Coordinates of C-alpha atoms and ligand atoms in Angstrom, one line a residue:
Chain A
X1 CA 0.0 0.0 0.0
X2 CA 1.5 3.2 -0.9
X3 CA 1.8 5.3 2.4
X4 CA -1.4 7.9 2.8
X5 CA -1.0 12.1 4.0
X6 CA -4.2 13.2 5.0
X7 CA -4.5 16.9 6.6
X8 CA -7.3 17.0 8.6
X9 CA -8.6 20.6 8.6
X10 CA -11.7 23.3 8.7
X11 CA -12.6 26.8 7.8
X12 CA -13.2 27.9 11.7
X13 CA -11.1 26.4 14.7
X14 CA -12.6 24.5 17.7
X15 CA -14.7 22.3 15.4
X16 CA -12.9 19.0 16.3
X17 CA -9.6 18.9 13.9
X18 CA -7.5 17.5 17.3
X19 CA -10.3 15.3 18.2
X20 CA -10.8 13.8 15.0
X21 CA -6.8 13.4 14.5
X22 CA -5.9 11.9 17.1
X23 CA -9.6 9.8 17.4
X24 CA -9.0 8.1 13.9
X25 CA -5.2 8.5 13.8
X26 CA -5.9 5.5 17.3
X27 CA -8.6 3.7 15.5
X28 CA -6.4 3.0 12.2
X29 CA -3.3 2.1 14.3
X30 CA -5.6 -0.7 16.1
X31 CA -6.4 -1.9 12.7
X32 CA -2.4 -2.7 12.4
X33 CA -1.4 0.2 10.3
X34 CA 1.5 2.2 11.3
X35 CA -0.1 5.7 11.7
X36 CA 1.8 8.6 12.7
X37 CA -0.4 12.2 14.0
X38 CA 1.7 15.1 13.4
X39 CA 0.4 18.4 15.5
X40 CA 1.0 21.0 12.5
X41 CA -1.0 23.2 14.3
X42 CA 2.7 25.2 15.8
X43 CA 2.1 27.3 18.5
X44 CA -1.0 25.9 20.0
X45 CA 0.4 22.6 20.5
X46 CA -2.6 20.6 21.7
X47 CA -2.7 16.9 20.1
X48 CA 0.2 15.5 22.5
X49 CA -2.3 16.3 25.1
X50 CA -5.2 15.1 23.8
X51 CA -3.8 11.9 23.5
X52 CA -2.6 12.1 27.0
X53 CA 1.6 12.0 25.3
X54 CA 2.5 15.3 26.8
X55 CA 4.8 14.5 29.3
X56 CA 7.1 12.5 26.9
X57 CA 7.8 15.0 24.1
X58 CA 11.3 15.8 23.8
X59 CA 11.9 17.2 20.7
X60 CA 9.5 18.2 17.8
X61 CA 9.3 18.3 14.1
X62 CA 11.0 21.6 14.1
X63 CA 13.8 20.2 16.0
X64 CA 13.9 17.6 13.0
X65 CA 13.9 20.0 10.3
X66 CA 16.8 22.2 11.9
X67 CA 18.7 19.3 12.5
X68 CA 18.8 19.6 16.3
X69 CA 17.5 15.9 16.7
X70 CA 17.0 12.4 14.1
X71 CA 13.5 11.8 13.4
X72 CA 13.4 8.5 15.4
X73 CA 14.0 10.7 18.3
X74 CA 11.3 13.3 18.0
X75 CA 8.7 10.6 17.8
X76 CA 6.6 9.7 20.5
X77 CA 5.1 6.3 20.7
X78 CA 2.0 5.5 21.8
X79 CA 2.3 2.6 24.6
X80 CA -1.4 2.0 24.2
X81 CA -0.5 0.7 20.1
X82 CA 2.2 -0.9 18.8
X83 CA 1.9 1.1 15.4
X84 CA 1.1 4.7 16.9
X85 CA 3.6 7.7 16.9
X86 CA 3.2 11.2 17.5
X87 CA 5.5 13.7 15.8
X88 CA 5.1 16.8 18.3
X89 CA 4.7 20.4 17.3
X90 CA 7.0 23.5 18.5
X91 CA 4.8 25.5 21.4
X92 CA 7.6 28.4 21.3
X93 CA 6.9 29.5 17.5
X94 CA 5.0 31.4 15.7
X95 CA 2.6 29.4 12.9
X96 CA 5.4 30.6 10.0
X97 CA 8.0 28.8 11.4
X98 CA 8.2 26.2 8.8
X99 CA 8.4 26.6 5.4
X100 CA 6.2 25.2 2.5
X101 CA 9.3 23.5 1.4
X102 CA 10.6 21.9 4.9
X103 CA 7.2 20.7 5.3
X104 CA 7.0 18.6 2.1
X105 CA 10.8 17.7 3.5
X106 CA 9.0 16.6 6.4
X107 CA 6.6 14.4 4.4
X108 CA 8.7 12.9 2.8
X109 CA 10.9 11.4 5.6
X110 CA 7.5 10.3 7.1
X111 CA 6.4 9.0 3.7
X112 CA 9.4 6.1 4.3
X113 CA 8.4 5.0 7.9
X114 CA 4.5 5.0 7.9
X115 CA 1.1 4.1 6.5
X116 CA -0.7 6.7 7.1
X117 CA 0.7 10.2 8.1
X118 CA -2.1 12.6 9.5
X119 CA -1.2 16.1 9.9
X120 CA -3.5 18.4 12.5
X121 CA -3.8 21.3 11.0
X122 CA -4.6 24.8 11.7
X123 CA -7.8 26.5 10.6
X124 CA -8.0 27.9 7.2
X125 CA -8.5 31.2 8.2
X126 CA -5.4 31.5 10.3
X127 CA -2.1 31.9 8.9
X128 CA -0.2 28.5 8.9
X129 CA -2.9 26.9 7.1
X130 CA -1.3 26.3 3.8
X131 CA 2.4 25.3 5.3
X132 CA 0.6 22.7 7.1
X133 CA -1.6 21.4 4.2
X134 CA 1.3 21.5 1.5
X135 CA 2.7 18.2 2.0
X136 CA -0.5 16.1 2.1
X137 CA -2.6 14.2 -0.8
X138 CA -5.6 14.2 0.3
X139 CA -7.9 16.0 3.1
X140 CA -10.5 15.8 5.7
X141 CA -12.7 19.1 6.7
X142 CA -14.5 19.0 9.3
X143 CA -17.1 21.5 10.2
X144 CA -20.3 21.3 12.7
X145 CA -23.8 21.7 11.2
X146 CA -24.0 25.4 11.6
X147 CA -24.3 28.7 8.8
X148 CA -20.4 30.2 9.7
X149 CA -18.9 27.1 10.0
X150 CA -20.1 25.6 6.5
X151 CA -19.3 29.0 5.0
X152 CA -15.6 28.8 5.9
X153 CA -15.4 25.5 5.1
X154 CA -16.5 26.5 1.6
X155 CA -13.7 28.8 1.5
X156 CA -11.0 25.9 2.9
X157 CA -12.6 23.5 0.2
X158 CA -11.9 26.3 -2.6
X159 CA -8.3 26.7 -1.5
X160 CA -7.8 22.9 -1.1
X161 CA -9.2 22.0 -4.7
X162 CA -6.3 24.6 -5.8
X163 CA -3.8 23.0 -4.2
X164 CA -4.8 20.0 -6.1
X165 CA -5.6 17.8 -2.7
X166 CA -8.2 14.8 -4.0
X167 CA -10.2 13.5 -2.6
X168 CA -11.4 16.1 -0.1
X169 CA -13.9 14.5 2.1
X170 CA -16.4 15.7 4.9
X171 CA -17.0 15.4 8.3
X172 CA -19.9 16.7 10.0
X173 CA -18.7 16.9 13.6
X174 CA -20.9 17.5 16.8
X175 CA -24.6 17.0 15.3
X176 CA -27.4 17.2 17.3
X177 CA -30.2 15.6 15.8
X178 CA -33.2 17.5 18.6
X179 CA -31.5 21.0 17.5
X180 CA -31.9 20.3 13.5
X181 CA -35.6 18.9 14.6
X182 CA -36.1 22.1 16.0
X183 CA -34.9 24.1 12.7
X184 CA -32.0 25.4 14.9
X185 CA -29.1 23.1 13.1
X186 CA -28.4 22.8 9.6
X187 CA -29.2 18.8 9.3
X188 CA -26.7 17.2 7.1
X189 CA -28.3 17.5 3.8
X190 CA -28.0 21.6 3.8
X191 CA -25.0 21.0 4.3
X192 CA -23.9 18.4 1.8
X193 CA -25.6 20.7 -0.9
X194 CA -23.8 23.8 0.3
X195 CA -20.2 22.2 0.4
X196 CA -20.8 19.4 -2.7
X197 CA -18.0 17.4 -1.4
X198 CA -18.1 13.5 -0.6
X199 CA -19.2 12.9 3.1
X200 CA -17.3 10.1 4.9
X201 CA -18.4 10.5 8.4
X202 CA -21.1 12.1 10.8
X203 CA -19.6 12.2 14.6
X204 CA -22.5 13.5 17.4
X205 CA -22.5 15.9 20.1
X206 CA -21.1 13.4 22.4
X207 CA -20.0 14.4 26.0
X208 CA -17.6 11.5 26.3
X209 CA -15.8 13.5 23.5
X210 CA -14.6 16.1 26.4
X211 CA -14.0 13.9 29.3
X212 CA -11.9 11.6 27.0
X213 CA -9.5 14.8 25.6
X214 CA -9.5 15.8 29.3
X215 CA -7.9 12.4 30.7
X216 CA -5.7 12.3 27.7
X217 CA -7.6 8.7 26.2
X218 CA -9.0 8.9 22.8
X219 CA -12.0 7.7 22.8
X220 CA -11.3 5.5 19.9
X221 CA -8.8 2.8 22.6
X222 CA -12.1 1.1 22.8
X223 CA -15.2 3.2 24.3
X224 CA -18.6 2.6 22.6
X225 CA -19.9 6.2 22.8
X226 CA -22.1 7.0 20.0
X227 CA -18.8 9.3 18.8
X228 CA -16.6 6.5 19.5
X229 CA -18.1 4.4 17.2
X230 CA -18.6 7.4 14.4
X231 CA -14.9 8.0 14.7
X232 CA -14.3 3.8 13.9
X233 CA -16.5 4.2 11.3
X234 CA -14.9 6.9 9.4
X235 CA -11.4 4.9 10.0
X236 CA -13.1 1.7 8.2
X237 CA -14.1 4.3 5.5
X238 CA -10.1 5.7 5.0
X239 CA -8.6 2.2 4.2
X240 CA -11.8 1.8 1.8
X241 CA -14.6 -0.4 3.9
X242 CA -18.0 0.3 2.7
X243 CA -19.6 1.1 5.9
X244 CA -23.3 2.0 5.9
X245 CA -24.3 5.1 7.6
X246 CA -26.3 3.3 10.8
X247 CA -29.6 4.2 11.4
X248 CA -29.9 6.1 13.7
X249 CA -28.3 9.1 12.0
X250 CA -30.4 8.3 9.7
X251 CA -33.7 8.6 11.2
X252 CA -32.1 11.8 13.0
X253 CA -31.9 13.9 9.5
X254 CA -34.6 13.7 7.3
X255 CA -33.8 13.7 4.1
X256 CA -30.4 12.0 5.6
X257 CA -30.8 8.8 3.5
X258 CA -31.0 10.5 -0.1
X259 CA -27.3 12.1 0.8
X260 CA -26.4 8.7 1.6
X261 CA -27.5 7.1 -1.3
X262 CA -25.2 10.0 -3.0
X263 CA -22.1 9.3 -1.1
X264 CA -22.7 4.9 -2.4
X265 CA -23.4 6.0 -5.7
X266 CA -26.7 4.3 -5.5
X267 CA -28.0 7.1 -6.7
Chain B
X1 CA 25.2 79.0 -21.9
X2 CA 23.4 76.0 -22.2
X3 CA 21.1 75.8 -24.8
X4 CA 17.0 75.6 -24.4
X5 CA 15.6 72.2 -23.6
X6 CA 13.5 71.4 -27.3
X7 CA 16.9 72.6 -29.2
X8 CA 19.3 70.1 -27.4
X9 CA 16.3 67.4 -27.4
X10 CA 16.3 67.5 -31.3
X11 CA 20.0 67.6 -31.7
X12 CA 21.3 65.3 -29.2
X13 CA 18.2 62.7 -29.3
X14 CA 20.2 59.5 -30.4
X15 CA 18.4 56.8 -28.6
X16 CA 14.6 55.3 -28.6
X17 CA 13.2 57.1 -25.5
X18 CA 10.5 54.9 -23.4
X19 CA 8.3 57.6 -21.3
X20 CA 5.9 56.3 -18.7
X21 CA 2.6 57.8 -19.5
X22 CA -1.5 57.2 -18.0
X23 CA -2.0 54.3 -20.6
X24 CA 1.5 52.9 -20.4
X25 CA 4.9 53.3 -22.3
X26 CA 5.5 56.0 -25.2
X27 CA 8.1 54.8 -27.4
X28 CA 9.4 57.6 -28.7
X29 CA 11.8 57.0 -32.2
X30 CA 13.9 60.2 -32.9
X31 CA 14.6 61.9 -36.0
X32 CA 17.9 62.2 -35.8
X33 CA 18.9 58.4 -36.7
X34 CA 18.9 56.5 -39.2
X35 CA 16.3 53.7 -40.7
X36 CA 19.0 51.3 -40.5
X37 CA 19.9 52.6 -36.8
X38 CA 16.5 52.7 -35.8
X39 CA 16.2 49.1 -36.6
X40 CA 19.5 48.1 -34.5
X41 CA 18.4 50.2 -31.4
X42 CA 15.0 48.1 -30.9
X43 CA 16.7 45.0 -31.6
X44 CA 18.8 45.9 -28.4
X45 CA 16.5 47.9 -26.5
X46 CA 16.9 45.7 -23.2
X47 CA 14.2 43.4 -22.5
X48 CA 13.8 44.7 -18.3
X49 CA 13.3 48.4 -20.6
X50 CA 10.0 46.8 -22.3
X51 CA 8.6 44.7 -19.9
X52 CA 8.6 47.7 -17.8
X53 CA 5.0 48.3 -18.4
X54 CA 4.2 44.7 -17.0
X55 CA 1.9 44.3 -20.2
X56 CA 0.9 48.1 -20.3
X57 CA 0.1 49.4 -24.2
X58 CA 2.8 51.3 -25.8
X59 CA 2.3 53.9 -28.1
X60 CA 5.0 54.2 -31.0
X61 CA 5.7 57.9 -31.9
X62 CA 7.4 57.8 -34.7
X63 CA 8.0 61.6 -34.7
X64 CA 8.7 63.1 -38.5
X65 CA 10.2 59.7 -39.8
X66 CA 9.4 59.3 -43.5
X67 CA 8.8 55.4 -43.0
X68 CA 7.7 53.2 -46.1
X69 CA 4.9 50.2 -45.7
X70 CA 7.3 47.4 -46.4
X71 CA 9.7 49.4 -43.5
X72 CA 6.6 50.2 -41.2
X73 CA 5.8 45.7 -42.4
X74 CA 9.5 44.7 -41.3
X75 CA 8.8 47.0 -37.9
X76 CA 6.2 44.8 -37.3
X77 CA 7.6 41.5 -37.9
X78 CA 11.3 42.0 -37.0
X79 CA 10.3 43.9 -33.4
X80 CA 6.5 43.9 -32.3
X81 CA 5.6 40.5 -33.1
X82 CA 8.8 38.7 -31.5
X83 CA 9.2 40.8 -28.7
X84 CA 5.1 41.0 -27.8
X85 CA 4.7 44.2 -27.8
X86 CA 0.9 45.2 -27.2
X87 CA 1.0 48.4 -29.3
X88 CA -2.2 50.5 -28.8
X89 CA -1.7 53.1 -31.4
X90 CA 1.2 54.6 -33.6
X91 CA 1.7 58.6 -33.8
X92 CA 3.8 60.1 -36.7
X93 CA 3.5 63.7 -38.6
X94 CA 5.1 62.8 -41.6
X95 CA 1.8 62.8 -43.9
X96 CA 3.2 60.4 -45.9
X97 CA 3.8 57.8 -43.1
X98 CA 0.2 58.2 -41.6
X99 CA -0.9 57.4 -45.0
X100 CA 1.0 54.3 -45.5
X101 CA 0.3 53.2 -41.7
X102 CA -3.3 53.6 -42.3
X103 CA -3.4 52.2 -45.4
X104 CA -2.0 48.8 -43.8
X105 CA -5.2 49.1 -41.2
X106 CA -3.2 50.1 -38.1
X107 CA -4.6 52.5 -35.8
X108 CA -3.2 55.7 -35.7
X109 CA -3.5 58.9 -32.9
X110 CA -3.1 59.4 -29.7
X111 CA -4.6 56.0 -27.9
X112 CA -8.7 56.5 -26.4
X113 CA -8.6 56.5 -22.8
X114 CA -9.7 53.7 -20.9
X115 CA -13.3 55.1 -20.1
X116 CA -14.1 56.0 -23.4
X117 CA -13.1 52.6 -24.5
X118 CA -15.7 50.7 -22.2
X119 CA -18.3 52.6 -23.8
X120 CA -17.0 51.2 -27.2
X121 CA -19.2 49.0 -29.2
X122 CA -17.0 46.5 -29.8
X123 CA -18.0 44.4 -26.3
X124 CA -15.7 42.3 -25.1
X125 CA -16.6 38.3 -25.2
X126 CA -18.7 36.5 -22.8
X127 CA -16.7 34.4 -19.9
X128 CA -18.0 31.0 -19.5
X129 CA -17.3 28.8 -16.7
X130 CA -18.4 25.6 -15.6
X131 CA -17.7 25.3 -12.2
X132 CA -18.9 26.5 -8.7
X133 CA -17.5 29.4 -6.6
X134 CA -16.8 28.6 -3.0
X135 CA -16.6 31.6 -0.7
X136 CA -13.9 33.7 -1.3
X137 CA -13.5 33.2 -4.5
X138 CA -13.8 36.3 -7.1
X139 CA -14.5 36.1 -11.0
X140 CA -13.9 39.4 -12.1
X141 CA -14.9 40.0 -16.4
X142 CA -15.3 43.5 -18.3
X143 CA -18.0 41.3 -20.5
X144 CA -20.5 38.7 -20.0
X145 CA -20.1 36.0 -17.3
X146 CA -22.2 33.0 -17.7
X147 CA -21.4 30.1 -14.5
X148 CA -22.9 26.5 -14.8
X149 CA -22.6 26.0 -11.5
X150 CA -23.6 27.9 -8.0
X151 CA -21.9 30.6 -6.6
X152 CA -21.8 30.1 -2.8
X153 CA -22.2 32.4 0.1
X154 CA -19.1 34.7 0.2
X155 CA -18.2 34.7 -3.3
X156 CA -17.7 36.7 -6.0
X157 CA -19.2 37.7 -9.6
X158 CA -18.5 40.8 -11.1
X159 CA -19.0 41.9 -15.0
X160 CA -18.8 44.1 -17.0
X161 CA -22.1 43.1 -19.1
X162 CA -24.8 40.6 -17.9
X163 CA -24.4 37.4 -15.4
X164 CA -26.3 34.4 -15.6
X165 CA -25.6 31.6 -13.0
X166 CA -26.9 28.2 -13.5
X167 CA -27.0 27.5 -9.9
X168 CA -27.7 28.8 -7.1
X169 CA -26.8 32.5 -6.4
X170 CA -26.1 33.3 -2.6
X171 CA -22.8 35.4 -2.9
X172 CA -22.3 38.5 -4.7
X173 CA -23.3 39.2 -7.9
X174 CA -22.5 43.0 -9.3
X175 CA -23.6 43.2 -13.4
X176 CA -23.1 46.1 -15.2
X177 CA -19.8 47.3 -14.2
X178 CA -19.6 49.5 -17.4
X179 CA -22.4 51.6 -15.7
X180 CA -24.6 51.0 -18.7
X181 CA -27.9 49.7 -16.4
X182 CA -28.6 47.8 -19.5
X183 CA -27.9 44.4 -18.0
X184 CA -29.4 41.6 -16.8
X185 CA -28.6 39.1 -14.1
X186 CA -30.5 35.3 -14.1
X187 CA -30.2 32.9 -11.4
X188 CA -31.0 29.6 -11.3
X189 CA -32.1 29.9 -7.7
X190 CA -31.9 32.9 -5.9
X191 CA -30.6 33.1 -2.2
X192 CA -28.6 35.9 -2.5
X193 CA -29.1 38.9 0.1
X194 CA -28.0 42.1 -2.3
X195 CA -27.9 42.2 -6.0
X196 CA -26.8 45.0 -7.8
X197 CA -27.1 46.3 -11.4
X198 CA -24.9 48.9 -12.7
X199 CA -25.2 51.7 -9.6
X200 CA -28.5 50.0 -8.6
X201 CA -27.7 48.6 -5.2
X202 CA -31.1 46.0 -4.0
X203 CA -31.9 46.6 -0.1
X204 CA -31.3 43.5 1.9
X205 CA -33.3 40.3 0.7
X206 CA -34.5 37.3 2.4
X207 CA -36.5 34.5 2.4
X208 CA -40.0 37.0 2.7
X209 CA -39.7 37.7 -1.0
X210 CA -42.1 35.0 -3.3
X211 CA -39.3 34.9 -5.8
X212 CA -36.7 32.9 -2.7
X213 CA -35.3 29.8 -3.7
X214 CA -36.4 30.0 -7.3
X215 CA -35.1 31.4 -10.8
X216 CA -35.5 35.4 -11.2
X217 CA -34.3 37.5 -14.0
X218 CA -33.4 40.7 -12.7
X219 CA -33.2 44.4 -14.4
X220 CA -33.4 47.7 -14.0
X221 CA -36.1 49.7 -15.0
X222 CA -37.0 53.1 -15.2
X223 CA -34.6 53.0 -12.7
X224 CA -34.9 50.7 -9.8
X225 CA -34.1 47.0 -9.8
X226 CA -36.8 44.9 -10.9
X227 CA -36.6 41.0 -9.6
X228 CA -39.3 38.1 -11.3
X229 CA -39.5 34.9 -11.5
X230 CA -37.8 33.4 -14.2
X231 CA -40.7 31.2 -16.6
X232 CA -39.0 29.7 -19.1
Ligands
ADP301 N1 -18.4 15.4 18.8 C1 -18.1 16.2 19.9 N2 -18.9 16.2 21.0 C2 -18.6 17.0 22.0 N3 -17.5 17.8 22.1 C3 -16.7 17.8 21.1 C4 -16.9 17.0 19.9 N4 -15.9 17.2 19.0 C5 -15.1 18.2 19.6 N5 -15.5 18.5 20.8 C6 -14.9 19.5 21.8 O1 -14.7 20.7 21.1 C7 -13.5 21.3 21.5 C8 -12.7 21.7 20.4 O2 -12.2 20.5 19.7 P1 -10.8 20.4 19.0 O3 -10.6 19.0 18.5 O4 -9.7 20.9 19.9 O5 -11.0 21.4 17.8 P2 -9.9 22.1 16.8 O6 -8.7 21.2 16.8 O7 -10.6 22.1 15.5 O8 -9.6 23.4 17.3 C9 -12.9 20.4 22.5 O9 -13.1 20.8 23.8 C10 -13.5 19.1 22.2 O10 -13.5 18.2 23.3
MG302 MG1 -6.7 21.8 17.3

């Protein structure tokens, strides 16, 4: 299998880019790939503690690039999987620290060692963005079910299609199925027909999503939470499974099925 | 004593002078040298010295030069073809030399200024695109601009002449740059929440209006903007 960069990215921070990184990054490791998470989001610095690795970063990807340290010695692995690393970012600099050109470098060395390199990124509309997606082949957006978020997606989608990423697939994170009843939430149709991308997963508003990034334990190391189980899904989807969408987000959007027929090609 | 300005200019002028002016470059040829001369200083008239306009026009003042229609031919093929020179109009005063030049169909005085060009008849060609616009992105054409596809909230269409978008239309549309009024913008479905029409600006739209979420054809008319549903 040729070896897989995926930046995971949105138009607006705090949708879930760290929670979805580091949720699938755990979920294709315990399928036996070798799966590395890179934070590229520099300066905020927040996947080594979502996936509870902060106290045994050393060195990080900058460190790499300058030469300071091999790349077998910034990685962190994950004791919990035999096959997951982290590759740390910098907390101390500023989101132009790297170069378009060290991070296809970058890629490239991690290219050699893994499966599947996943690269947190920041959000489009912060500087950084583009560094951080340079190096990858294909990307994940993520956005939540409401009118600013999908509109900066749009934006991230435009400037991902120019940089020639394929395929560019969609998450819709944190839906709540009594708030799109209501007319309150976007449902997942409005926003498949805004963004006209392919949808590969739908994760819930799930509070096991917060106590899990706050004890450092993705919930992908084996909970069942509704998002637990969304975030497996969308990992069976990566490698190329053909995982129905279960009902019960189906019967939570109406109209839910007919996008789902769309993403099958059943339709 | 040194002499006045024009006297030394005519005597001493030796070299083509380039002089930065509103539409672009004026090449200016001098009297004082030869066809043959003339010829050699193009050919080595630097390359950074004409791309100094970054594309601008250039007008070719050819002064009093008596200049035959195979020479003014050989101009053409030996110097503004190879080098890519967008020439915009050629000035002489030798009568003889406007003759030929117009003779061979090339367009002579002082260039028209931008505005007065718009208003030209000669419109320029429609744009067509098939693909959407995501937000941010801009389409900007002096003529037509026809999308197959939707242009999404936060994006861009401006022309010149009409607009007619396939899709749906909830970003910017602004027709009738040219000021004209005499355009038209169609929508496939309209979401948008301002449309505007040469300096007709629409007050903000929603989903109250009957025409939402349907196609309109929109003009101007005796002044205002006027928005219906499209029937086909
Ligand atoms: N599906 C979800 N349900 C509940 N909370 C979530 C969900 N996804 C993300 N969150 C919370 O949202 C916040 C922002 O998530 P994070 O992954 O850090 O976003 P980003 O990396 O895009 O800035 C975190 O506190 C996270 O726990
Ligand atoms: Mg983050």
């Amino acid at each position: 299998m040729d070896p897989r960069i995926i930046v995971i990215t949105s138009g607006k921070g705090g949708v879930g880019k760290t929670t979805t990184t580091s949720n699938i990054a755990v979920a294709l490791a315990k399928m036996g790939h070798r799966v590395v998470a890179v934070d590229a989001d520099i300066g905020l610095r927040n996947l080594d503690v979502m996936m509870g690795l902060e106290n045994r970063v050393v060195y990080n990807f900058i460190d790499v690039l300058e030469g300071t340290c091999r790349l077998n010695q910034a990685l962190v692995r994950d004791k919990r999987a035999d096959t997951l690393f982290l590759l740390p970012a910098a907390q101390t600099r500023t989101k132009d620290a790297v170069t378009p050109d060290q991070m296809e470098q970058l890629c490239d060395m991690l290219r050699k060692e893994f499966d599947f390199i996943l690269l947190d990124s920041p959000a489009g509309i912060e500087g950084g963005f583009k560094n951080a997606a340079v190096g990858a082949d294909e990307a994940l957006v993520i956005a939540t079910p409401e009118v600013p978020s999908v509109r900066d997606a749009d934006r991230i989608i435009g400037m991902l299609e120019s940089m020639g990423k394929a395929p560019i697939r969609l998450i819709v994170n944190r839906l709540r199925s009594n708030l799109v009843r209501e007319g309150e939430m976007l449902d997942v149709r409005d926003v498949l027909d805004i963004l006209a991308i392919d949808l590969i997963g739908i994760v819930p508003e799930d509070d096991s999503v917060v106590k899990s990034s706050n004890r450092g334990e993705p919930l992908a190391f084996g909970d069942s939470s509704p998002a637990a189980l969304a975030f497996q899904r969308i990992a069976s989807r990566i490698v190329g499974e053909e995982i129905p969408f279960p009902s019960f987000e189906e019967e939570q959007n109406k109209g839910f099925f007919a996008a789902l027929k769309k993403f099958f090609g059943l339709k | 004593m040194p002499e006045p300005i024009e006297e030394r200019g005519a005597k001493e002028l030796k070299d083509i002078l380039l002089k930065g002016a509103g539409y672009g470059i004026r090449m200016i040829v001098p009297d004082g040298i030869s066809e043959e001369e003339m010829f050699l200083k193009l050919d080595t008239l630097s390359a950074e010295a004409l791309s100094l306009g970054g594309g601008l026009g250039v007008v070719l003042d050819l002064q009093g030069r008596p200049l035959s229609r195979p020479s003014i031919l050989r101009l053409m093929s030996e110097f503004i073809w190879p080098k890519g020179i967008k020439v915009l109009s050629w000035t002489a005063y030798d009568a003889a030399t406007l003759e030929n030049l117009k003779a061979l169909g090339i367009s002579t005085g002082e260039p028209v200024p931008e505005k007065r060009r718009k208003k030209d008849k000669s419109t320029p060609g429609a744009l067509l695109l098939i693909r959407s616009l995501r937000s941010g992105q801009r389409v900007e054409h002096d003529g037509d601009v026809i999308i197959i596809g939707h242009v999404n909230d936060g994006a861009e269409v401006l022309a010149g002449g009409s607009i007619c978008i396939w899709g749906r239309l909830k970003g910017t549309a602004h027709g009738g740059l040219d000021g004209s009024g005499e355009h038209t913008v169609v929508a496939g479905l309209f979401e948008a929440n301002h449309i505007r029409i040469g300096t007709k600006v629409s007050a903000s739209l929603n989903s109250d209006m009957e025409w939402w979420g349907k196609p309109v054809i929109i003009t101007v008319e005796e002044n205002s903007l006027v928005v219906r549903k499209l029937r086909l």
